Coordinates of C-alpha atoms and ligand atoms in Angstrom, one line a residue:
M22 CA 182.1 -83.0 -160.7
A23 CA 185.1 -81.0 -162.0
R24 CA 183.2 -80.4 -165.2
Y25 CA 180.0 -79.0 -163.6
R26 CA 181.3 -77.7 -160.2
R27 CA 180.7 -74.0 -161.0
H28 CA 177.1 -74.7 -161.9
V29 CA 175.9 -76.8 -158.9
D30 CA 175.4 -76.1 -155.2
L31 CA 174.6 -79.6 -154.0
L32 CA 175.6 -83.0 -155.1
E33 CA 173.3 -86.1 -155.1
L34 CA 175.0 -89.5 -155.0
R35 CA 172.7 -92.0 -156.6
V36 CA 174.1 -95.3 -155.3
D37 CA 171.5 -97.2 -157.3
F38 CA 173.4 -96.2 -160.5
L39 CA 176.7 -97.7 -159.1
T40 CA 178.1 -101.2 -159.4
A41 CA 178.5 -103.2 -156.1
E42 CA 182.2 -102.3 -156.1
E43 CA 181.6 -98.6 -156.6
A44 CA 178.8 -98.7 -154.0
A45 CA 181.4 -100.0 -151.4
L46 CA 183.3 -96.7 -151.9
A47 CA 180.3 -94.5 -151.6
G48 CA 181.0 -93.5 -148.0
A49 CA 184.3 -91.9 -149.0
L50 CA 182.6 -89.3 -151.3
P51 CA 181.6 -86.6 -148.8
G52 CA 185.2 -86.2 -147.6
K53 CA 186.5 -85.7 -151.1
V54 CA 184.2 -82.9 -152.4
D55 CA 183.6 -79.4 -151.3
L56 CA 179.9 -79.6 -151.6
P57 CA 177.1 -80.9 -149.4
V58 CA 176.1 -84.4 -150.6
I59 CA 172.7 -86.1 -150.6
L60 CA 172.8 -89.9 -150.3
T61 CA 170.1 -91.6 -152.3
I62 CA 169.4 -95.3 -153.1
R63 CA 166.4 -95.1 -155.4
R64 CA 164.2 -98.2 -155.8
K65 CA 162.9 -99.3 -159.2
Q66 CA 159.3 -98.6 -158.2
D67 CA 160.2 -95.0 -157.6
G68 CA 162.0 -94.6 -160.9
G69 CA 165.5 -95.7 -159.7
R70 CA 167.6 -98.7 -160.5
F71 CA 168.0 -100.5 -157.1
A72 CA 166.8 -104.0 -157.7
G73 CA 167.6 -105.6 -154.4
N74 CA 165.2 -106.2 -151.5
E75 CA 164.3 -103.6 -148.9
R76 CA 166.5 -105.3 -146.2
D77 CA 169.6 -105.0 -148.4
R78 CA 168.8 -101.4 -149.2
I79 CA 168.5 -100.5 -145.5
R80 CA 171.7 -102.4 -144.7
L81 CA 173.5 -100.5 -147.4
L82 CA 172.1 -97.2 -146.2
S83 CA 173.0 -97.9 -142.6
R84 CA 176.6 -98.8 -143.5
I85 CA 177.3 -95.5 -145.2
A86 CA 174.7 -93.1 -143.6
A87 CA 177.1 -91.7 -141.0
S88 CA 179.9 -90.9 -143.5
G89 CA 179.4 -87.1 -143.6
F90 CA 176.4 -86.9 -146.0
A91 CA 174.5 -83.6 -145.6
F92 CA 171.2 -85.3 -146.3
L93 CA 169.7 -88.8 -146.9
D94 CA 166.8 -89.1 -149.2
L95 CA 164.4 -91.5 -147.6
E96 CA 161.0 -92.5 -149.0
E97 CA 157.8 -91.9 -147.1
D98 CA 157.1 -95.6 -146.5
L99 CA 160.6 -96.5 -145.3
D100 CA 160.3 -97.9 -141.8
A101 CA 163.8 -98.4 -140.2
P102 CA 164.0 -97.0 -136.6
A103 CA 167.6 -98.1 -136.2
L104 CA 168.6 -96.2 -139.4
D105 CA 166.6 -93.2 -138.2
R106 CA 168.6 -93.2 -134.9
L107 CA 171.9 -93.5 -136.8
I108 CA 171.0 -90.6 -139.0
S109 CA 169.9 -88.3 -136.2
Q110 CA 173.2 -89.1 -134.3
S111 CA 175.2 -88.3 -137.4
G112 CA 173.7 -84.9 -137.7
A113 CA 172.6 -85.5 -141.3
G114 CA 169.3 -84.1 -142.5
V115 CA 166.5 -86.1 -144.1
I116 CA 164.6 -85.5 -147.3
R117 CA 161.4 -87.4 -147.0
S118 CA 160.2 -88.2 -150.5
F119 CA 157.6 -89.8 -152.6
H120 CA 157.5 -90.3 -156.4
D121 CA 154.5 -90.6 -158.7
L122 CA 155.7 -91.9 -162.0
Q123 CA 152.1 -92.1 -163.4
G124 CA 150.6 -88.7 -162.8
V125 CA 149.9 -86.0 -160.3
P126 CA 147.8 -87.1 -157.3
D127 CA 144.7 -85.2 -156.6
D128 CA 145.7 -84.8 -152.9
L129 CA 149.3 -83.7 -153.7
C130 CA 149.1 -80.7 -151.4
E131 CA 147.9 -82.6 -148.4
R132 CA 150.3 -85.5 -149.1
V133 CA 153.3 -83.2 -149.2
G134 CA 152.0 -81.5 -146.0
R135 CA 152.0 -84.9 -144.2
L136 CA 155.4 -86.1 -145.4
A137 CA 157.9 -84.7 -142.8
R138 CA 158.1 -86.8 -139.7
S139 CA 159.7 -84.0 -137.7
A140 CA 160.4 -80.2 -138.3
R141 CA 163.9 -81.1 -139.4
E142 CA 162.8 -83.2 -142.4
I143 CA 162.4 -81.7 -145.8
P144 CA 159.4 -83.0 -147.7
K145 CA 159.9 -83.8 -151.4
A146 CA 157.5 -84.9 -154.1
A147 CA 158.4 -85.8 -157.7
V148 CA 155.3 -86.3 -159.8
T149 CA 154.6 -86.8 -163.5
P150 CA 152.3 -84.4 -165.2
R151 CA 151.0 -86.1 -168.4
C152 CA 149.0 -83.2 -169.8
S153 CA 148.4 -79.4 -169.4
R154 CA 145.6 -80.1 -166.9
D155 CA 148.2 -82.0 -164.7
L156 CA 150.6 -79.1 -164.9
L157 CA 147.8 -76.8 -163.7
L158 CA 147.2 -79.3 -160.8
L159 CA 150.8 -79.2 -159.9
L160 CA 151.0 -75.4 -159.9
E161 CA 147.9 -75.3 -157.6
A162 CA 149.9 -77.5 -155.2
F163 CA 152.8 -75.1 -155.4
E164 CA 150.4 -72.3 -154.5
G165 CA 148.9 -74.3 -151.6
L166 CA 152.4 -75.1 -150.2
R167 CA 153.9 -71.7 -150.8
H168 CA 154.9 -71.3 -147.1
V169 CA 156.2 -74.8 -146.6
P170 CA 159.9 -75.4 -147.2
K171 CA 160.0 -78.3 -149.7
V172 CA 161.2 -79.8 -152.9
L173 CA 158.4 -80.2 -155.5
L174 CA 158.9 -80.9 -159.1
G175 CA 157.2 -82.2 -162.2
M176 CA 159.1 -84.9 -164.2
G177 CA 158.9 -85.3 -168.0
D178 CA 158.3 -82.7 -170.7
Y179 CA 155.0 -81.3 -169.2
G180 CA 156.7 -80.8 -165.9
F181 CA 159.9 -79.2 -167.3
P182 CA 159.0 -75.6 -166.5
T183 CA 158.7 -76.4 -162.8
R184 CA 162.3 -77.5 -162.8
V185 CA 163.7 -74.2 -164.2
L186 CA 161.2 -72.1 -162.1
A187 CA 161.9 -73.9 -158.8
P188 CA 163.2 -70.7 -157.1
K189 CA 160.2 -68.7 -158.3
L190 CA 157.7 -71.4 -157.3
G191 CA 159.3 -72.0 -153.9
S192 CA 161.0 -75.3 -154.3
L193 CA 164.3 -75.5 -152.4
F194 CA 166.3 -77.0 -155.3
C195 CA 166.2 -78.5 -158.7
Y196 CA 167.8 -81.7 -159.9
S197 CA 170.0 -81.9 -162.9
S198 CA 172.3 -84.5 -164.5
P199 CA 174.9 -84.6 -167.3
P200 CA 173.6 -85.0 -170.9
R201 CA 172.4 -88.5 -171.9
Q202 CA 172.8 -89.7 -168.3
D203 CA 169.3 -88.6 -167.2
A204 CA 168.8 -89.8 -163.7
A205 CA 165.1 -88.9 -164.0
P206 CA 162.8 -88.0 -166.9
G207 CA 163.1 -84.3 -167.8
H208 CA 166.5 -83.7 -166.2
I209 CA 168.4 -80.9 -167.9
D210 CA 172.2 -80.7 -167.7
P211 CA 173.7 -78.3 -165.2
E212 CA 175.3 -76.1 -167.8
S213 CA 172.1 -75.5 -169.8
L214 CA 170.2 -75.0 -166.6
D215 CA 172.6 -72.4 -165.4
E216 CA 173.7 -70.6 -168.7
L217 CA 170.8 -71.1 -171.0
Y218 CA 168.0 -70.7 -168.4
R219 CA 170.1 -68.7 -165.9
Y220 CA 168.7 -70.8 -163.1
H221 CA 170.7 -68.9 -160.4
R222 CA 169.0 -65.7 -161.4
V223 CA 165.5 -67.0 -161.2
D224 CA 163.6 -65.6 -158.2
N225 CA 160.1 -64.6 -157.2
D226 CA 160.1 -61.6 -159.5
T227 CA 161.4 -63.4 -162.6
E228 CA 159.1 -62.7 -165.6
V229 CA 158.2 -65.8 -167.6
Y230 CA 157.9 -66.1 -171.4
G231 CA 157.7 -69.2 -173.5
V232 CA 156.7 -71.2 -176.5
I233 CA 153.7 -73.5 -176.6
G234 CA 153.5 -76.4 -179.0
N235 CA 153.3 -80.2 -179.3
P236 CA 156.0 -81.3 -179.8
V237 CA 158.0 -78.4 -178.5
M238 CA 161.1 -79.6 -176.6
H239 CA 163.3 -79.4 -179.7
S240 CA 162.4 -75.8 -180.3
L241 CA 165.2 -73.4 -181.0
S242 CA 163.2 -70.4 -179.6
P243 CA 164.5 -70.8 -176.0
R244 CA 168.1 -70.4 -177.2
I245 CA 167.2 -67.3 -179.2
H246 CA 165.1 -65.6 -176.6
N247 CA 167.1 -66.4 -173.5
A248 CA 170.3 -65.1 -175.2
G249 CA 168.5 -61.8 -175.8
L250 CA 167.1 -61.6 -172.3
A251 CA 170.5 -62.4 -170.8
A252 CA 172.3 -59.8 -173.0
L253 CA 169.9 -57.1 -171.8
G254 CA 170.3 -58.3 -168.2
L255 CA 166.5 -58.7 -167.8
N256 CA 165.2 -60.7 -164.9
A257 CA 163.2 -62.9 -167.3
V258 CA 163.3 -66.5 -168.6
Y259 CA 161.8 -68.1 -171.7
L260 CA 160.7 -71.8 -171.5
P261 CA 159.3 -74.5 -173.7
F262 CA 155.8 -75.5 -172.6
L263 CA 154.4 -78.8 -174.0
V264 CA 150.7 -78.1 -174.4
D265 CA 147.9 -80.5 -175.3
E266 CA 144.9 -78.6 -174.3
L267 CA 144.8 -74.8 -174.4
T268 CA 142.2 -74.0 -171.8
P269 CA 144.0 -75.5 -168.8
F270 CA 147.3 -74.3 -170.1
F271 CA 146.0 -70.7 -170.1
Q272 CA 144.9 -71.1 -166.5
A273 CA 148.4 -72.4 -165.7
A274 CA 149.8 -69.3 -167.6
D275 CA 147.8 -67.0 -165.4
R276 CA 149.2 -68.7 -162.3
L277 CA 152.7 -68.3 -163.6
R278 CA 151.8 -64.7 -164.7
I279 CA 153.4 -65.5 -168.2
R280 CA 153.9 -62.2 -170.0
G281 CA 154.3 -63.4 -173.6
L282 CA 154.1 -66.6 -175.6
S283 CA 155.3 -67.9 -179.0
V284 CA 152.9 -70.3 -180.5
T285 CA 153.9 -73.2 -182.7
I286 CA 152.3 -76.3 -184.3
P287 CA 149.5 -77.4 -183.7
H288 CA 148.2 -74.4 -181.8
K289 CA 148.6 -71.5 -184.3
Q290 CA 145.0 -71.7 -185.5
S291 CA 143.1 -72.9 -182.4
V292 CA 144.7 -70.3 -180.1
I293 CA 142.8 -67.5 -182.0
D294 CA 139.5 -68.4 -180.3
L295 CA 141.0 -67.6 -176.9
L296 CA 142.3 -64.1 -177.8
A297 CA 140.7 -60.9 -176.5
R298 CA 142.1 -59.2 -179.6
A299 CA 143.6 -60.3 -182.9
D300 CA 145.4 -57.9 -185.2
R301 CA 145.1 -57.7 -189.0
S302 CA 147.9 -60.2 -189.7
V303 CA 146.2 -62.9 -187.6
K304 CA 142.9 -62.3 -189.2
A305 CA 144.3 -62.3 -192.8
I306 CA 146.5 -65.4 -192.3
G307 CA 144.2 -67.3 -189.9
A308 CA 147.1 -68.1 -187.7
C309 CA 148.7 -66.6 -184.7
N310 CA 152.3 -67.1 -183.5
T311 CA 152.7 -64.4 -180.9
L312 CA 150.7 -63.7 -177.7
V313 CA 151.1 -60.8 -175.4
R314 CA 149.2 -59.5 -172.4
G315 CA 147.1 -56.5 -173.3
R316 CA 145.1 -54.3 -171.0
K317 CA 143.8 -56.0 -167.9
G318 CA 146.0 -59.0 -168.7
A319 CA 143.9 -60.3 -171.6
W320 CA 145.8 -62.1 -174.4
E321 CA 146.3 -60.3 -177.7
G322 CA 147.6 -62.0 -180.8
T323 CA 149.8 -61.1 -183.7
N324 CA 151.8 -62.9 -186.3
T325 CA 155.5 -62.2 -186.7
D326 CA 155.9 -64.9 -189.3
W327 CA 154.7 -62.3 -191.7
T328 CA 157.4 -59.7 -190.8
G329 CA 159.9 -62.5 -190.3
F330 CA 159.3 -63.6 -193.9
L331 CA 159.5 -60.1 -195.3
S332 CA 162.5 -58.8 -193.5
P333 CA 165.3 -61.0 -195.0
L334 CA 163.5 -60.7 -198.4
R335 CA 163.5 -56.9 -198.3
E336 CA 167.2 -57.0 -197.4
A337 CA 167.9 -59.3 -200.4
F338 CA 166.2 -56.7 -202.7
G339 CA 168.1 -53.8 -201.2
G340 CA 165.4 -52.5 -198.8
S341 CA 162.0 -53.1 -200.4
L342 CA 160.3 -55.5 -202.8
P343 CA 160.4 -54.3 -206.5
S344 CA 156.8 -53.5 -207.4
G345 CA 155.0 -56.1 -209.5
I346 CA 157.6 -58.8 -208.6
G347 CA 156.5 -62.2 -210.0
A348 CA 156.7 -64.9 -207.3
T349 CA 156.1 -68.6 -207.1
V350 CA 155.1 -70.1 -203.8
I351 CA 155.5 -73.8 -203.4
G352 CA 152.9 -75.2 -201.0
A353 CA 149.4 -74.2 -199.9
G354 CA 149.4 -74.9 -196.2
G355 CA 149.5 -72.5 -193.2
A356 CA 153.0 -71.2 -193.9
S357 CA 152.1 -70.5 -197.5
R358 CA 149.0 -68.5 -196.5
A359 CA 151.2 -66.1 -194.5
I360 CA 153.6 -65.8 -197.3
V361 CA 151.0 -65.2 -200.0
D362 CA 149.4 -62.6 -197.8
A363 CA 152.7 -60.8 -197.3
L364 CA 153.6 -60.9 -201.0
A365 CA 150.1 -59.7 -202.1
E366 CA 150.1 -56.9 -199.5
N367 CA 153.5 -55.8 -200.9
G368 CA 152.4 -55.6 -204.5
G369 CA 153.7 -59.0 -205.6
R370 CA 152.0 -61.1 -208.4
V371 CA 151.8 -64.7 -207.0
L372 CA 151.6 -68.2 -208.4
I373 CA 150.9 -71.0 -206.0
L374 CA 152.1 -74.5 -206.8
N375 CA 150.9 -77.4 -204.7
R376 CA 150.9 -81.2 -204.8
T377 CA 147.2 -81.1 -204.2
P378 CA 146.1 -78.5 -206.9
D379 CA 142.7 -77.9 -205.3
R380 CA 144.3 -76.5 -202.2
A381 CA 146.4 -74.2 -204.4
R382 CA 143.4 -73.0 -206.2
Q383 CA 141.5 -72.4 -203.0
L384 CA 144.3 -70.3 -201.5
A385 CA 144.8 -68.4 -204.8
R386 CA 141.1 -67.4 -204.9
E387 CA 141.4 -65.7 -201.5
F388 CA 144.4 -63.6 -202.5
N389 CA 143.7 -63.1 -206.2
A390 CA 146.7 -65.2 -207.2
A391 CA 147.3 -67.9 -209.9
A392 CA 147.5 -71.6 -209.1
A393 CA 148.9 -74.8 -210.6
A394 CA 149.9 -78.3 -209.7
L395 CA 153.4 -79.3 -208.6
D396 CA 154.2 -81.0 -211.9
D397 CA 155.1 -80.1 -215.6
S398 CA 152.0 -77.9 -215.9
G399 CA 153.3 -76.0 -212.9
L400 CA 156.7 -75.5 -214.5
E401 CA 155.0 -74.1 -217.5
A402 CA 152.9 -71.8 -215.4
M403 CA 156.0 -70.4 -213.7
R404 CA 156.9 -68.2 -216.7
G405 CA 156.6 -64.6 -215.5
F406 CA 156.5 -65.7 -211.8
N407 CA 160.2 -66.5 -211.3
D408 CA 161.8 -63.3 -209.9
L409 CA 161.3 -65.0 -206.5
I410 CA 160.7 -68.7 -205.7
V411 CA 159.6 -69.5 -202.1
Q412 CA 159.6 -73.1 -200.9
A413 CA 157.1 -73.4 -198.1
T414 CA 156.5 -77.2 -197.8
S415 CA 158.3 -79.6 -195.5
V416 CA 160.0 -81.2 -198.5
G417 CA 163.8 -81.4 -198.0
M418 CA 163.6 -81.3 -194.2
A419 CA 165.9 -83.6 -192.3
P420 CA 166.0 -86.6 -192.3
H421 CA 164.8 -86.5 -195.9
S422 CA 167.4 -83.8 -196.9
D423 CA 167.9 -85.2 -200.4
E424 CA 164.3 -84.4 -201.5
D425 CA 163.7 -81.6 -203.9
P426 CA 160.1 -80.2 -204.3
L427 CA 160.6 -79.1 -207.9
P428 CA 163.3 -81.3 -209.5
G429 CA 162.2 -80.4 -213.1
Y430 CA 162.8 -76.7 -212.6
R431 CA 166.0 -75.3 -214.2
F432 CA 167.3 -72.2 -212.4
T433 CA 168.4 -69.4 -214.6
G434 CA 170.6 -67.8 -211.9
R435 CA 168.5 -64.7 -211.8
E436 CA 165.9 -65.9 -209.3
V437 CA 166.0 -65.1 -205.6
V438 CA 165.3 -68.5 -203.9
Y439 CA 163.9 -68.7 -200.4
D440 CA 163.5 -72.0 -198.6
L441 CA 161.6 -72.0 -195.3
V442 CA 163.1 -75.3 -194.2
Y443 CA 165.8 -74.5 -191.6
A444 CA 167.2 -78.0 -190.9
P445 CA 169.3 -78.7 -192.9
E446 CA 170.5 -75.1 -193.2
T447 CA 171.0 -75.4 -196.9
T448 CA 168.5 -77.7 -198.5
A449 CA 169.0 -79.7 -201.7
F450 CA 166.7 -77.2 -203.4
L451 CA 168.9 -74.3 -202.3
T452 CA 172.1 -76.1 -203.2
R453 CA 170.8 -76.4 -206.8
A454 CA 169.9 -72.7 -206.8
L455 CA 173.3 -71.7 -205.5
Q456 CA 175.0 -73.8 -208.1
A457 CA 173.1 -71.9 -210.8
G458 CA 174.2 -68.6 -209.3
C459 CA 171.0 -67.6 -207.6
R460 CA 170.8 -65.5 -204.4
V461 CA 169.3 -67.6 -201.7
I462 CA 167.5 -66.9 -198.4
R463 CA 167.6 -69.7 -195.8
G464 CA 164.8 -70.7 -193.4
R465 CA 167.0 -69.9 -190.5
Q466 CA 167.0 -66.2 -191.5
M467 CA 163.2 -66.2 -191.3
L468 CA 163.2 -68.1 -188.1
L469 CA 165.6 -65.5 -186.5
A470 CA 163.8 -62.5 -188.0
Q471 CA 160.4 -63.6 -186.7
A472 CA 162.0 -64.3 -183.3
F473 CA 163.7 -60.9 -183.1
E474 CA 160.4 -59.2 -183.9
Q475 CA 158.7 -61.3 -181.3
F476 CA 161.3 -60.3 -178.7
R477 CA 160.7 -56.6 -179.5
I478 CA 156.9 -57.2 -178.9
F479 CA 157.5 -59.1 -175.7
T480 CA 160.1 -56.8 -174.1
G481 CA 159.7 -53.5 -175.9
R482 CA 163.4 -53.6 -176.6
E483 CA 165.3 -54.4 -179.8
Y484 CA 167.0 -57.8 -179.9
P485 CA 170.6 -57.0 -178.8
L486 CA 173.2 -57.0 -181.4
E487 CA 175.8 -58.8 -179.4
A488 CA 173.4 -61.7 -179.0
K489 CA 172.5 -61.6 -182.7
K490 CA 176.2 -62.2 -183.5
Q491 CA 176.2 -65.7 -182.0
F492 CA 173.4 -66.7 -184.4
E493 CA 175.1 -65.4 -187.5
T494 CA 177.1 -68.5 -187.7
R495 CA 175.6 -71.9 -186.9
M496 CA 172.9 -72.2 -184.3
D497 CA 173.7 -75.8 -183.5
S498 CA 173.5 -77.4 -180.1
R499 CA 175.9 -76.0 -177.7
Y500 CA 173.2 -76.8 -175.2
P501 CA 172.1 -80.4 -175.6
T502 CA 168.5 -79.9 -174.5
Ligands
ATR4 P1 152.5 -75.6 -192.8 O1 151.6 -74.9 -191.8 O2 153.9 -75.9 -192.4 O3 152.4 -75.0 -194.2 P2 150.6 -77.7 -193.7 O4 149.5 -76.7 -193.5 O5 150.4 -79.0 -193.2 O6 151.9 -77.1 -192.9 O7 151.0 -77.7 -195.2 C1 152.0 -78.5 -195.7 C2 152.3 -78.2 -197.2 O8 153.4 -79.0 -197.6 C3 151.2 -78.5 -198.1 O9 151.2 -77.6 -199.2 C4 151.5 -79.9 -198.5 O10 151.0 -80.3 -199.8 P3 149.5 -80.9 -199.8 O11 148.5 -79.8 -199.7 O12 149.4 -81.6 -201.2 O13 149.4 -81.9 -198.7 C5 153.0 -79.8 -198.7 N1 153.7 -81.1 -198.7 C6 153.9 -81.8 -197.6 N2 154.6 -82.9 -197.9 C7 154.8 -82.9 -199.3 C8 155.5 -83.7 -200.2 N3 156.1 -84.8 -199.9 N4 155.5 -83.3 -201.5 C9 154.9 -82.1 -201.9 N5 154.3 -81.3 -201.0 C10 154.2 -81.6 -199.7

């Protein structure tokens, strides 16, 4: 309580998490804290831990119900007239709840509408969207219940945005619990909710941005974008959206009036089909990482990986790439395609090395580059292509941080070496380059540069310097989400 007091407005006591001895003291809590307290004893079938029978639970509730709790959370099927009388005499409110741990019921709207047994009760439903279609269903229920005071939320990763956006969507409150003590799937800790997502600033007018991907909850983008939005004092929030199917997600995005989206794996290619307009970078690279609303609200796509890649590189070369620079790109996947395009467009001569040499040759043909395998023949081919070496495979990424994509290559110390991997911050490959005296560019620099460019496209404002500073050192997890 002391740790999170300034972030919370209401406290829920989950008696089902307590030992029997602790539960015996539960009635003393409301008198000891300066917050309204909700009393809840959640059954296993509803996602809680209470394993006893219903009679025991009602007895426990009855014993402590009249101890000054502001609300009791009682399930829709709980039938205990004596308990109801006790509660109404005590002046406590009732949150009448149901939980769906499997999905989102088709009749969610009607069901929530029927929950309250009197005008004094607050209906509450916690459901579990398992896909983008379910998220859409849930948002439709929010719409249908717009004028009903209620608590409605989506558990799990697909439902996460409905937690942060509770005030915008018209849910009375949002549940939160300390890190690693998640009282329900998808809980976020109070500090992250309040400081990272600025929950207390969210209202009906809050603009929504986000990143779509699968997986996506580990993404660093919310940290970067929310810090920028906060520093500029904008009424906007940036959220991770777990997305399996694009079509229902975009319907959900319309309901939320999402203004801009970052796109990550595996949607960077497939999202192109849904765009009203794609710029040159998207067409050349065949991948799109940034979506904004154009005229009449239609989605337009661009790719900031391109600029994100070039901007730290230009800096390393004192402003612009030397003409005719010889570069080796390791890898022939989606990331390499963007890089080869950026280098070719800027007058670079490019050699592509890949574990599967056919893929290297294919990419090389499109961009008039050279190609070789990732072996001794590749090392040989690198002569004349080693002013710059770009590592664009996943080799060396945590937890395999000791792997080196090109162990046979001896750095001369004159190369600029760029590794796209950002975790760990300095890969084994870059460590070797540094030891040889090379200048290096870390994946984190590209990640930040592409995000700053995206921020400019989203908001029309430069990413604020004061927010940039906090990312100049480590970007590690102050927020445990
Ligand atoms: P991305 O969009 O991140 O580039 P991708 O399109 O799946 O992802 O491409 C992954 C790249 O990393 C490919 O060049 C791949 O080599 P193959 O074409 O031979 O598959 C490369 N890669 C992945 N794991 C690798 C490994 N263990 N050793 C060498 N190259 C690897």
